[in-house]
mmCIF file of C-alpha atoms in Angstrom:
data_model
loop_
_atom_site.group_PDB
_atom_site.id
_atom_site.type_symbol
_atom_site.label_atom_id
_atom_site.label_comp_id
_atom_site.label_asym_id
_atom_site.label_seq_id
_atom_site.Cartn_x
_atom_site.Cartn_y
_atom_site.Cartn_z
ATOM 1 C CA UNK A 1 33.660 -1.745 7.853
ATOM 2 C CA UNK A 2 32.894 -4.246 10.703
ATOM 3 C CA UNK A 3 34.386 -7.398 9.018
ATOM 4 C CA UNK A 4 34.415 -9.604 11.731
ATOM 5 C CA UNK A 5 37.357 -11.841 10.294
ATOM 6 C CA UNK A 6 37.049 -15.463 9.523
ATOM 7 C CA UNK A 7 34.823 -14.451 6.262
ATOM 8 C CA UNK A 8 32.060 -13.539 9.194
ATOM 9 C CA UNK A 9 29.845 -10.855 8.129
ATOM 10 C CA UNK A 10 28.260 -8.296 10.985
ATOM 11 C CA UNK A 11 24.933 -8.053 9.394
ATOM 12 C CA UNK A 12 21.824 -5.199 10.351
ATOM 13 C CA UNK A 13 18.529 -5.604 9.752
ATOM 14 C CA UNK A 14 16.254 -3.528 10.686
ATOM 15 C CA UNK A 15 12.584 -4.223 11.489
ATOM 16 C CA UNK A 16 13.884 -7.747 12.438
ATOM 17 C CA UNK A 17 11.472 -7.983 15.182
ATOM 18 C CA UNK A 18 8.672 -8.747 13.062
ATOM 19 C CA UNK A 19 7.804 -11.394 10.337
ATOM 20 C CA UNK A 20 9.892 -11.658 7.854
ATOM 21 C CA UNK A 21 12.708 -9.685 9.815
ATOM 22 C CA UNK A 22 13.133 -12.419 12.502
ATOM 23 C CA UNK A 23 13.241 -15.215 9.696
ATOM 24 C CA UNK A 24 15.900 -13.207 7.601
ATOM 25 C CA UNK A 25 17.769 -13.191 11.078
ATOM 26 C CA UNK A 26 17.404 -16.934 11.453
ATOM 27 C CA UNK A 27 18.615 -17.652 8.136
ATOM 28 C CA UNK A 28 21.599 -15.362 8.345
ATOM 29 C CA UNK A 29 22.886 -16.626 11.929
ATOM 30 C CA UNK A 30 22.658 -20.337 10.229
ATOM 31 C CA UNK A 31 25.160 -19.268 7.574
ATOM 32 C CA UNK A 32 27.385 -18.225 10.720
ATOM 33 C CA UNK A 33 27.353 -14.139 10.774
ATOM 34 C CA UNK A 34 26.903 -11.823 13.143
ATOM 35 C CA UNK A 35 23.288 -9.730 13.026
ATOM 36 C CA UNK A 36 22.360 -6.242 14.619
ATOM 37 C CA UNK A 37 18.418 -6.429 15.121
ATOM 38 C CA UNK A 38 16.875 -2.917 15.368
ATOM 39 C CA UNK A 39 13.492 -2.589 15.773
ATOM 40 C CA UNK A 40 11.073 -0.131 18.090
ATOM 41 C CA UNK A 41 8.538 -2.962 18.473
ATOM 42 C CA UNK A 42 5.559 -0.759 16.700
ATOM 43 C CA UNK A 43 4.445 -3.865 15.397
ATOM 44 C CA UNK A 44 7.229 -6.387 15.555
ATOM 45 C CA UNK A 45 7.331 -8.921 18.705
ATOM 46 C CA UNK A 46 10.373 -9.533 20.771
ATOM 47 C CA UNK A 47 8.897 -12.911 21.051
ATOM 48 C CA UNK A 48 9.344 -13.753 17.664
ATOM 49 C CA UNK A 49 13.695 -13.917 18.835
ATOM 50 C CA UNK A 50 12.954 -15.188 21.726
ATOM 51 C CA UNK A 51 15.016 -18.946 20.346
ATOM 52 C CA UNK A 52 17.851 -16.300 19.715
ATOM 53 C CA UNK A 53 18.567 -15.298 23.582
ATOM 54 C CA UNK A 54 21.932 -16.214 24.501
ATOM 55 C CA UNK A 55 23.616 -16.577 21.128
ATOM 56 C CA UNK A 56 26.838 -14.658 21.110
ATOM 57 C CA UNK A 57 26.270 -13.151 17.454
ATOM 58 C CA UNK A 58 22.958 -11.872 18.154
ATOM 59 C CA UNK A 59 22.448 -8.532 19.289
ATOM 60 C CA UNK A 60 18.821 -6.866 19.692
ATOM 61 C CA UNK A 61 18.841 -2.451 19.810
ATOM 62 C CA UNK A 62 15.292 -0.824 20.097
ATOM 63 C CA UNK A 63 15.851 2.077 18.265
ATOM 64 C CA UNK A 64 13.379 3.804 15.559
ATOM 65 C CA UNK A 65 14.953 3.834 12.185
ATOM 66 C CA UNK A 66 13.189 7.788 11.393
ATOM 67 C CA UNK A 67 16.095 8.527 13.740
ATOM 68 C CA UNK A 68 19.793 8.217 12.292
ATOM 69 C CA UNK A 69 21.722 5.045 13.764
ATOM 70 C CA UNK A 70 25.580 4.659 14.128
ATOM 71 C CA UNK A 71 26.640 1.646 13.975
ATOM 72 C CA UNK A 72 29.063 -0.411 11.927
ATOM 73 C CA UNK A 73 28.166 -3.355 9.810
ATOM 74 C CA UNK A 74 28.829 -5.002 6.429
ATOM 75 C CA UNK A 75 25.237 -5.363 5.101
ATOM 76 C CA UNK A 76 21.967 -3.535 5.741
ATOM 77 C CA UNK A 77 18.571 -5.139 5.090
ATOM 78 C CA UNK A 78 16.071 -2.704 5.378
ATOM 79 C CA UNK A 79 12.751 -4.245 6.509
ATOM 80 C CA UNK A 80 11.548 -1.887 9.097
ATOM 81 C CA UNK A 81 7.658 -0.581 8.137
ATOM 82 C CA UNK A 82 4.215 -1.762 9.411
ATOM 83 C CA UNK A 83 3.049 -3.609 6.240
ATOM 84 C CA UNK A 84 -0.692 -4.635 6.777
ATOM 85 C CA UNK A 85 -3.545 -2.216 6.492
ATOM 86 C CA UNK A 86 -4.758 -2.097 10.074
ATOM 87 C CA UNK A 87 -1.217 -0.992 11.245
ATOM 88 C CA UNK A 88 0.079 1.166 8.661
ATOM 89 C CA UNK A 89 -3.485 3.049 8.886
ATOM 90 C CA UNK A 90 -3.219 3.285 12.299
ATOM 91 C CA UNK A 91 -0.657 5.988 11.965
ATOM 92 C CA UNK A 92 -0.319 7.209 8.404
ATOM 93 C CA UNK A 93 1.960 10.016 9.151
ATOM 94 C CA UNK A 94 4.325 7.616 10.987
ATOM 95 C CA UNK A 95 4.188 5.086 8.606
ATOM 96 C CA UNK A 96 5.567 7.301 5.391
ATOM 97 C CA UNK A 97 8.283 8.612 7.918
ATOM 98 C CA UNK A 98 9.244 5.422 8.126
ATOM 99 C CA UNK A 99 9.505 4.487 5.006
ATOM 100 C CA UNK A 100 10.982 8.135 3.797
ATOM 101 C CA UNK A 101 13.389 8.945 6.508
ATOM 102 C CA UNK A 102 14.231 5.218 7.775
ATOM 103 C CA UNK A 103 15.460 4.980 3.681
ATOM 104 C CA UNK A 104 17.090 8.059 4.297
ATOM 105 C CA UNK A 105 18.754 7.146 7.539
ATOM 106 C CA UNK A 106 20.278 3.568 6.702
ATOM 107 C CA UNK A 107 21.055 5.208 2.708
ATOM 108 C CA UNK A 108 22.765 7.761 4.052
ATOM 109 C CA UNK A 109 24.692 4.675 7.335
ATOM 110 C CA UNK A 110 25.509 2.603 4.055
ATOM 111 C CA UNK A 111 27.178 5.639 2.333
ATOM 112 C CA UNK A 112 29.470 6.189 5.353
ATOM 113 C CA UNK A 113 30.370 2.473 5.744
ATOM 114 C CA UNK A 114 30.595 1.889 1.745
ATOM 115 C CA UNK A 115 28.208 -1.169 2.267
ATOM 116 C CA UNK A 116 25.555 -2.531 0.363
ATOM 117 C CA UNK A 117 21.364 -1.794 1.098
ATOM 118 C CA UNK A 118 18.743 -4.004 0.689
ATOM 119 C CA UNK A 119 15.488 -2.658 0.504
ATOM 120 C CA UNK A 120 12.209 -4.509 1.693
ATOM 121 C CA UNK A 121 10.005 -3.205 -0.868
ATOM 122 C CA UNK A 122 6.445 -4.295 -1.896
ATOM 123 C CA UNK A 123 4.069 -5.202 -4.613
ATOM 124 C CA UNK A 124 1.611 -2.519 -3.663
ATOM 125 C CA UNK A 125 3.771 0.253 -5.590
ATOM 126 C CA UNK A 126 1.613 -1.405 -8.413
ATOM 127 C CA UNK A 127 -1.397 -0.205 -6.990
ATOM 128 C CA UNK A 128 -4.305 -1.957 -8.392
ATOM 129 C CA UNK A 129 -2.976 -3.177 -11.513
ATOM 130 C CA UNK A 130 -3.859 -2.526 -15.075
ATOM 131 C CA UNK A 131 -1.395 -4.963 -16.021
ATOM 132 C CA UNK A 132 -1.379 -8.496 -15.232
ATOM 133 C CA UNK A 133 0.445 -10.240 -14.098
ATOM 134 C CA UNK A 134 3.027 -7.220 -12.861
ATOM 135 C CA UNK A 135 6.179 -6.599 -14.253
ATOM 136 C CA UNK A 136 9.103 -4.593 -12.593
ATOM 137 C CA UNK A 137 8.749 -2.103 -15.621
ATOM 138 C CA UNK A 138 5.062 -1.082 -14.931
ATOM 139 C CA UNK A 139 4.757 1.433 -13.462
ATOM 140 C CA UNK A 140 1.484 0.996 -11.278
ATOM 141 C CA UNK A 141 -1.905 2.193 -10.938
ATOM 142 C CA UNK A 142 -1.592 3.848 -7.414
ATOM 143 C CA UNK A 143 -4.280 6.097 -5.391
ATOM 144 C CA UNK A 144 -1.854 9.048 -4.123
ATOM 145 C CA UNK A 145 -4.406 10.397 -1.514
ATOM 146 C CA UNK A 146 -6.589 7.201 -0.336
ATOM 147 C CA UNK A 147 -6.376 5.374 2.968
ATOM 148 C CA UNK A 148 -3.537 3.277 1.467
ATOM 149 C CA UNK A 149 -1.246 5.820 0.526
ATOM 150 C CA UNK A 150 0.898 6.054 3.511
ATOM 151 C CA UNK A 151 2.210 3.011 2.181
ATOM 152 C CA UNK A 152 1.613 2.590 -1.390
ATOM 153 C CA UNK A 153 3.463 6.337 -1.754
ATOM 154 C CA UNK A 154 5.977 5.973 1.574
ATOM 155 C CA UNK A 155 7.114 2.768 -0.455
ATOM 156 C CA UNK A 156 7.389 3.851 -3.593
ATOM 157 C CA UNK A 157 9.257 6.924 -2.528
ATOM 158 C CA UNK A 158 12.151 4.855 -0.736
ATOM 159 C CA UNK A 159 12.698 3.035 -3.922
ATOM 160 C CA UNK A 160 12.930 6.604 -5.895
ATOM 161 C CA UNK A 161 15.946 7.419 -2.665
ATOM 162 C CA UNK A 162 17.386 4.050 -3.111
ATOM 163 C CA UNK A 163 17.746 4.743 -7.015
ATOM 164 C CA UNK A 164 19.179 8.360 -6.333
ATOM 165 C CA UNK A 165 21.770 7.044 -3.918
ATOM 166 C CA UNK A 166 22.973 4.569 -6.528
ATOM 167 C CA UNK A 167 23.097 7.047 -9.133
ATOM 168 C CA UNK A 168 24.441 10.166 -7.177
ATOM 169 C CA UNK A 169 26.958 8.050 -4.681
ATOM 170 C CA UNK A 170 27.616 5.131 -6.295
ATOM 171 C CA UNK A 171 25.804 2.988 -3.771
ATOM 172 C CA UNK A 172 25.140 -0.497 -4.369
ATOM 173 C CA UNK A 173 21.895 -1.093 -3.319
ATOM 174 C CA UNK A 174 19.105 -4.277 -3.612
ATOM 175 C CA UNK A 175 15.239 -3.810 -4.046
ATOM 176 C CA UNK A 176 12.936 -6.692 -3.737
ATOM 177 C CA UNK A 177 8.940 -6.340 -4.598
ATOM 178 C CA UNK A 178 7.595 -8.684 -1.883
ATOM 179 C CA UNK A 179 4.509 -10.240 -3.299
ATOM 180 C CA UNK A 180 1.615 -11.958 -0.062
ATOM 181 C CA UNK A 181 3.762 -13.839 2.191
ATOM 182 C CA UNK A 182 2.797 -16.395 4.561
ATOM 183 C CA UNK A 183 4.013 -18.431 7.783
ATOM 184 C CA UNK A 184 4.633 -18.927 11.210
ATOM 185 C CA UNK A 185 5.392 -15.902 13.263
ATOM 186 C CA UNK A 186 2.836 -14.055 11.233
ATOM 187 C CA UNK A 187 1.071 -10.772 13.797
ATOM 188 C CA UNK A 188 -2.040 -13.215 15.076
ATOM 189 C CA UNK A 189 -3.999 -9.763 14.316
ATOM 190 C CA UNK A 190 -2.621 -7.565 11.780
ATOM 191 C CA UNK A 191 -5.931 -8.549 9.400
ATOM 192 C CA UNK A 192 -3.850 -10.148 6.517
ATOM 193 C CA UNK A 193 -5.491 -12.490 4.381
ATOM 194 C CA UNK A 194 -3.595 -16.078 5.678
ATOM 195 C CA UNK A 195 -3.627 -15.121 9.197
ATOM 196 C CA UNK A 196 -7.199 -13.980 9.902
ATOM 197 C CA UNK A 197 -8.935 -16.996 7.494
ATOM 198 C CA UNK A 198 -6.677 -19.471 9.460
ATOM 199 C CA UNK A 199 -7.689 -18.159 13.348
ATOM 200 C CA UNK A 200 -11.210 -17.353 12.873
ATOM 201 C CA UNK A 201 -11.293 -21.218 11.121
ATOM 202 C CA UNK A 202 -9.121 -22.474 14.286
ATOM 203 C CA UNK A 203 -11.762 -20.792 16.651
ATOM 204 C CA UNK A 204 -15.144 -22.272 14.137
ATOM 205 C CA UNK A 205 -16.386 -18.517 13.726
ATOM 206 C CA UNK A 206 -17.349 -17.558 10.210
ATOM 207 C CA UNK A 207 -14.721 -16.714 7.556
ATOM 208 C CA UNK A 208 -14.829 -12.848 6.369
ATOM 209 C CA UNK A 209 -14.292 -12.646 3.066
ATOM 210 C CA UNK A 210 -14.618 -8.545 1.150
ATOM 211 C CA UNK A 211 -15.997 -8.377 -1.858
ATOM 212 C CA UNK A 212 -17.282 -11.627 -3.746
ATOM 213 C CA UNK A 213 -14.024 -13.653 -2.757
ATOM 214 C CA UNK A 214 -13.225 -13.214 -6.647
ATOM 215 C CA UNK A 215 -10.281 -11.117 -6.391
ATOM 216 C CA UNK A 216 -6.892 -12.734 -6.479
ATOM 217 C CA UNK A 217 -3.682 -12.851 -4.512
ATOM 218 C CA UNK A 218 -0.481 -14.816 -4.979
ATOM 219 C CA UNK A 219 0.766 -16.489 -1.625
ATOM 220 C CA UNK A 220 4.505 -16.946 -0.995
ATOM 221 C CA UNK A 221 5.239 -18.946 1.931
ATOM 222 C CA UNK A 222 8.459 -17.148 4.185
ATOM 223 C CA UNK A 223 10.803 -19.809 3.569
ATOM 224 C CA UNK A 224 11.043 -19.028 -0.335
ATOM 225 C CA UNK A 225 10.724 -15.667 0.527
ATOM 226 C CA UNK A 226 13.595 -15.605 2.260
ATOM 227 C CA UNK A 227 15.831 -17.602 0.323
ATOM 228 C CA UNK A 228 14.857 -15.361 -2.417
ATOM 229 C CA UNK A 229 16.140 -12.043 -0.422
ATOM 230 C CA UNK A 230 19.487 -13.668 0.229
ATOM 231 C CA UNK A 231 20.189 -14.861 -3.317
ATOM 232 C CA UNK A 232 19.587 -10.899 -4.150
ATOM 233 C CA UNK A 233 21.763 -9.743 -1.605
ATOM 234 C CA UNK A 234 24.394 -12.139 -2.643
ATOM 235 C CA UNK A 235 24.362 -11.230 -6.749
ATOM 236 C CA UNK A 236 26.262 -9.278 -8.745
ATOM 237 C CA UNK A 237 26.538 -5.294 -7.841
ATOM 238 C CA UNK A 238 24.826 -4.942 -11.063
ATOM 239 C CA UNK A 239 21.850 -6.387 -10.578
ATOM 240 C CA UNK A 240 20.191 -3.679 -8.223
ATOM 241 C CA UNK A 241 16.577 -4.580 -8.889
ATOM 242 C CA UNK A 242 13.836 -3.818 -8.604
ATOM 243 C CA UNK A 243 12.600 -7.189 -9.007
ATOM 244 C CA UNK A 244 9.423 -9.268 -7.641
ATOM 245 C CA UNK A 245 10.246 -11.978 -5.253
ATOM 246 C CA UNK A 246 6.504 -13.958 -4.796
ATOM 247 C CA UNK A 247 4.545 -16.465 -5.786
ATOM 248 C CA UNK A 248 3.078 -16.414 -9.554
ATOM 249 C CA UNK A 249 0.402 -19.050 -8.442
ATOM 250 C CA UNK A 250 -2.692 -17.333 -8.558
ATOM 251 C CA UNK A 251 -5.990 -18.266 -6.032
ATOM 252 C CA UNK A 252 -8.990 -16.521 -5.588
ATOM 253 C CA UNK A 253 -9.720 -15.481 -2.346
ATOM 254 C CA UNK A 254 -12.588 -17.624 -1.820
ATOM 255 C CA UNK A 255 -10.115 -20.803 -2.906
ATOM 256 C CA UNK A 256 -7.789 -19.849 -0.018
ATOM 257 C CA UNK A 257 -10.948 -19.845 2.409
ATOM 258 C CA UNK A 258 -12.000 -23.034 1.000
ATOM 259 C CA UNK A 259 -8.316 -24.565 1.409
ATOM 260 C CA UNK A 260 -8.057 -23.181 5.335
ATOM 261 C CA UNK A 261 -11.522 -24.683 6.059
ATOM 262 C CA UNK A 262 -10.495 -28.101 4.874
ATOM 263 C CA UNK A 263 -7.059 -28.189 6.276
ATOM 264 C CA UNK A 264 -8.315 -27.341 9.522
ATOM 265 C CA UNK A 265 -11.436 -29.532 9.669
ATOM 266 C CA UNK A 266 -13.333 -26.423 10.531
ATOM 267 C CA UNK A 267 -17.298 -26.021 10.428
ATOM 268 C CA UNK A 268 -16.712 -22.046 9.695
ATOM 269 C CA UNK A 269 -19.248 -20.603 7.247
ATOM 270 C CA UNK A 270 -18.254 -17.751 4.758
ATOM 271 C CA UNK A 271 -19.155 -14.387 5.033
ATOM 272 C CA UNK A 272 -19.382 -11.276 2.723
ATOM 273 C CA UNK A 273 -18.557 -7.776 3.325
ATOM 274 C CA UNK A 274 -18.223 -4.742 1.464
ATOM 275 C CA UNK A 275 -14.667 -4.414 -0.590
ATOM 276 C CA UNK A 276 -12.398 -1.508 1.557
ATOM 277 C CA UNK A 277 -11.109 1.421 -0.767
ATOM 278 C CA UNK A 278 -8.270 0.721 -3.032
ATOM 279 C CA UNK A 279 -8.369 -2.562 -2.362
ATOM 280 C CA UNK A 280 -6.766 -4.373 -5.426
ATOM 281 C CA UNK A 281 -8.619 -6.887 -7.306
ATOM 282 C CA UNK A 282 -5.455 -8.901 -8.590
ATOM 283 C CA UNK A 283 -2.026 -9.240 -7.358
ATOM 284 C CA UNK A 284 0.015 -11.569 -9.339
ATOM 285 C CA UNK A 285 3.761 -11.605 -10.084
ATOM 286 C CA UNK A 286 5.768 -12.212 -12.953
ATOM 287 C CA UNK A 287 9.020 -13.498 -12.076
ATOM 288 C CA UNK A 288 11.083 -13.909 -14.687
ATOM 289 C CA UNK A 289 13.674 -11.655 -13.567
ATOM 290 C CA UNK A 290 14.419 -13.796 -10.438
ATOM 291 C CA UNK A 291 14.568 -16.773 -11.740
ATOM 292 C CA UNK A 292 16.603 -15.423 -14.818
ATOM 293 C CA UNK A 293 19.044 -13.036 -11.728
ATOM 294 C CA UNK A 294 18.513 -14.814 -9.044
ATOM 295 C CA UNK A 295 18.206 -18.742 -10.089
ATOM 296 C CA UNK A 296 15.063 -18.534 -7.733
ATOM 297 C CA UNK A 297 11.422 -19.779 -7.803
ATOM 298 C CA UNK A 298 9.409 -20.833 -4.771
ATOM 299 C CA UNK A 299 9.038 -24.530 -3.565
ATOM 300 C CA UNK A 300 6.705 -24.705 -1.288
ATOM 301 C CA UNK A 301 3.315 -25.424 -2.749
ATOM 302 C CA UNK A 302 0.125 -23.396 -0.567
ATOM 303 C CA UNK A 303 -1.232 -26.743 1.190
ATOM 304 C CA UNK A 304 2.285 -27.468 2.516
ATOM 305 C CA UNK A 305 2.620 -23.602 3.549
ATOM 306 C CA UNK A 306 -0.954 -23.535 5.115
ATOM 307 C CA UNK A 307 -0.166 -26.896 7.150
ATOM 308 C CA UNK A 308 2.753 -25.378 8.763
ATOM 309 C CA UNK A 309 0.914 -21.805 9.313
ATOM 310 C CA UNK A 310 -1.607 -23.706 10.632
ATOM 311 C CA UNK A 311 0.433 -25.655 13.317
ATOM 312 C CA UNK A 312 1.920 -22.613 14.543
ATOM 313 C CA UNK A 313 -1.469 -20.717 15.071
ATOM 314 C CA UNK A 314 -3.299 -23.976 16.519
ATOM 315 C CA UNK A 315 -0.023 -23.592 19.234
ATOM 316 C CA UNK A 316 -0.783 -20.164 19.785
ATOM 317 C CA UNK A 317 -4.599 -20.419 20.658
ATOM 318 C CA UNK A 318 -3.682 -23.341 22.433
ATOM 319 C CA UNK A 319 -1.328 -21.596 24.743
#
C-alpha cells in the first residue's frame, strides 16, 4: 500500500484527463491526498489540469489503461473510456478494449495492492428502457450488435469483471451508473446533448434537435456528480453497488433547447433530424438507493447548471 502517512491517501484515477476525471481530481486534492492521473489523451485534454501544474501531490502518467500499470496507490477510480457517441464510434474495437481489459488491468492492480475499485459505469447498460424510471435491478433493454454496442456491451461487461473479482478475490469494489452529466470542462465537440445545444446557441446557428425533441434525458450537473462518487467510495465495504448516481428530474429534449436559447439570449431556430439507431427515448433514474446508501441527492437545479456551462463555453469561443 502507498499510505502516504498523515491519514494522506495516494489516490489513481484513471481517465482523469477528461470530464469528470479532472473534477474527481480537483475534489480529491481539496481533501488533501495525493492523485496519480493516467490518461492516453484519446479524448481527454491535458488542458483540463492545466490549474494543477506545480502542485506537489499531483502527478500526470500517459499511459493506456488496455496495458497493465504498476504502480502503488490506496484507491483506484476507474473512469478511463470515451463516453459520447461520436468518440466511442470512432473506434469500436478500441473502445470495448477499454472498457474489458482497462477493468481487467486496474481489477487485477487492486488485487495486488488489496485496495478498493471504483468503477465509472453508465446508465446506458439499460439500453433503451422498458422500465421507467430505471432501477439498479433491471436488467436493460440493450442492442448487442448496433452502433452503440461498443459501449453499451464494453460497459456492461466491466461491471460483470468487477462482480467476479468481488466474489472470486474478495475485492471490494464500487460501481456507479452515471446518469447525463453536465459542466464546465465538457469536450466543446464530443456531440452530447448540453454541450452542442449550448455552442451552436453561443454562435446563433440553429439548434439540432433528433427526433421530435420528445424524448427525455435527466441532466446531472458535475458538481453533484462528483460528490456523489466520493460518498460511494467512502461507504461501507458492503455497499458495492451498482447504484445510479443522476438526476431524477426529467426534461424533454426540446425543454433543454428552449432553456439554452433563453439563458443565452440567442436568436437560434430549432431544427429536426432523423433519430440515430438505438437511440433511447427515456433516460431517467431512480435513486433511491443513493440517497438511502449514500445520503446523496443533487443540488444544483438545471438553470443554475446551464448558467455556469454556459460561462465556461462563452470563455472558450471567446478565446
Amino acid at each position: 500500500m502507498a499510505r502516504t502517512g498523515y491519514g494522506r491517501k495516494r489516490v489513481l484515477v484513471t481517465g482523469g484527463a477528461g470530464f469528470l476525471g479532472s473534477h474527481l481530481i480537483d475534489r480529491l486534492l481539496d481533501q488533501g491526498n495525493e492523485v496519480l492521473c493516467v490518461d492516453n489523451l484519446f479524448t481527454g485534454d491535458k488542458r483540463n489540469l492545466d490549474h494543477l501544474v506545480g502542485n506537489p501531490r499531483f502527478e500526470f502518467m500517459r499511459h493506456d489503461v488496455c496495458l497493465p500499470l504498476f504502480v502503488e496507490v490506496d484507491e483506484i477510480y476507474n473512469l478511463a473510456c470515451p463516453a459520447s457517441p461520436i468518440h466511442y464510434q470512432h473506434d469500436p474495437v478500441q473502445t470495448t478494449k477499454t472498457s474489458v481489459h482497462g477493468a481487467i488491468n486496474m481489477l487485477g492492480l487492486a488485487k495486488r495492492l488489496k485496495c478498493p475499485i471504483f468503477q465509472a459505469s453508465t446508465s446506458e447498460v439499460y439500453g433503451d428502457p422498458s422500465v421507467h424510471p430505471q432501477t439498479e435491478d433491471y436488467w436493460g433493454n440493450v442492442n448487442p450488435i448496433g452502433i452503440r454496442s461498443c459501449y453499451d456491451e464494453g460497459k456492461r461487461c466491466a461491471e460483470t469483471l468487477f462482480f467476479d473479482y468481488h466474489r472470486q478475490h474478495g475485492l471490494e469494489i464500487k460501481v456507479a451508473r452515471i446518469f447525463n452529466t453536465y459542466g464546465p470542462r465538457m469536450h466543446p465537440s464530443d456531440g452530447r446533448v448540453v454541450s452542442n445545444f449550448v455552442i451552436q446557441a453561443l454562435k446563433g446557428e440553429d439548434i439540432t434537435l433528433f427526433g421530435d425533441g420528445q424524448q427525455t434525458r435527466s441532466f446531472c450537473y458535475v458538481d453533484d456528480l462528483i460528490e456523489g462518487f466520493l460518498r460511494l467510495m467512502a461507504s461501507p465495504a458492503d455497499v458495492t453497488g451498482p447504484i445510479n448516481i443522476g438526476n431524477p428530474v426529467e426534461f424533454t429534449i426540446r425543454e433543454l433547447a428552449e432553456e439554452v436559447i433563453k439563458q443565452t439570449g440567442s436568436t437560434s431556430k430549432l431544427t429536426f433530424l432523423p433519430l440515430p439507431q438505438d437511440d433511447p427515448k427515456q433516460r431517467q433514474p431512480n435513486i433511491d438507493q443513493a440517497r438511502a446508501k449514500l445520503d446523496w441527492e443533487p443540488r444544483v437545479p438545471l438553470a443554475e447548471g446551464l448558467d455556469r456551462t454556459i460561462a465556461y463555453f462563452r470563455e472558450l469561443i471567446e478565446a
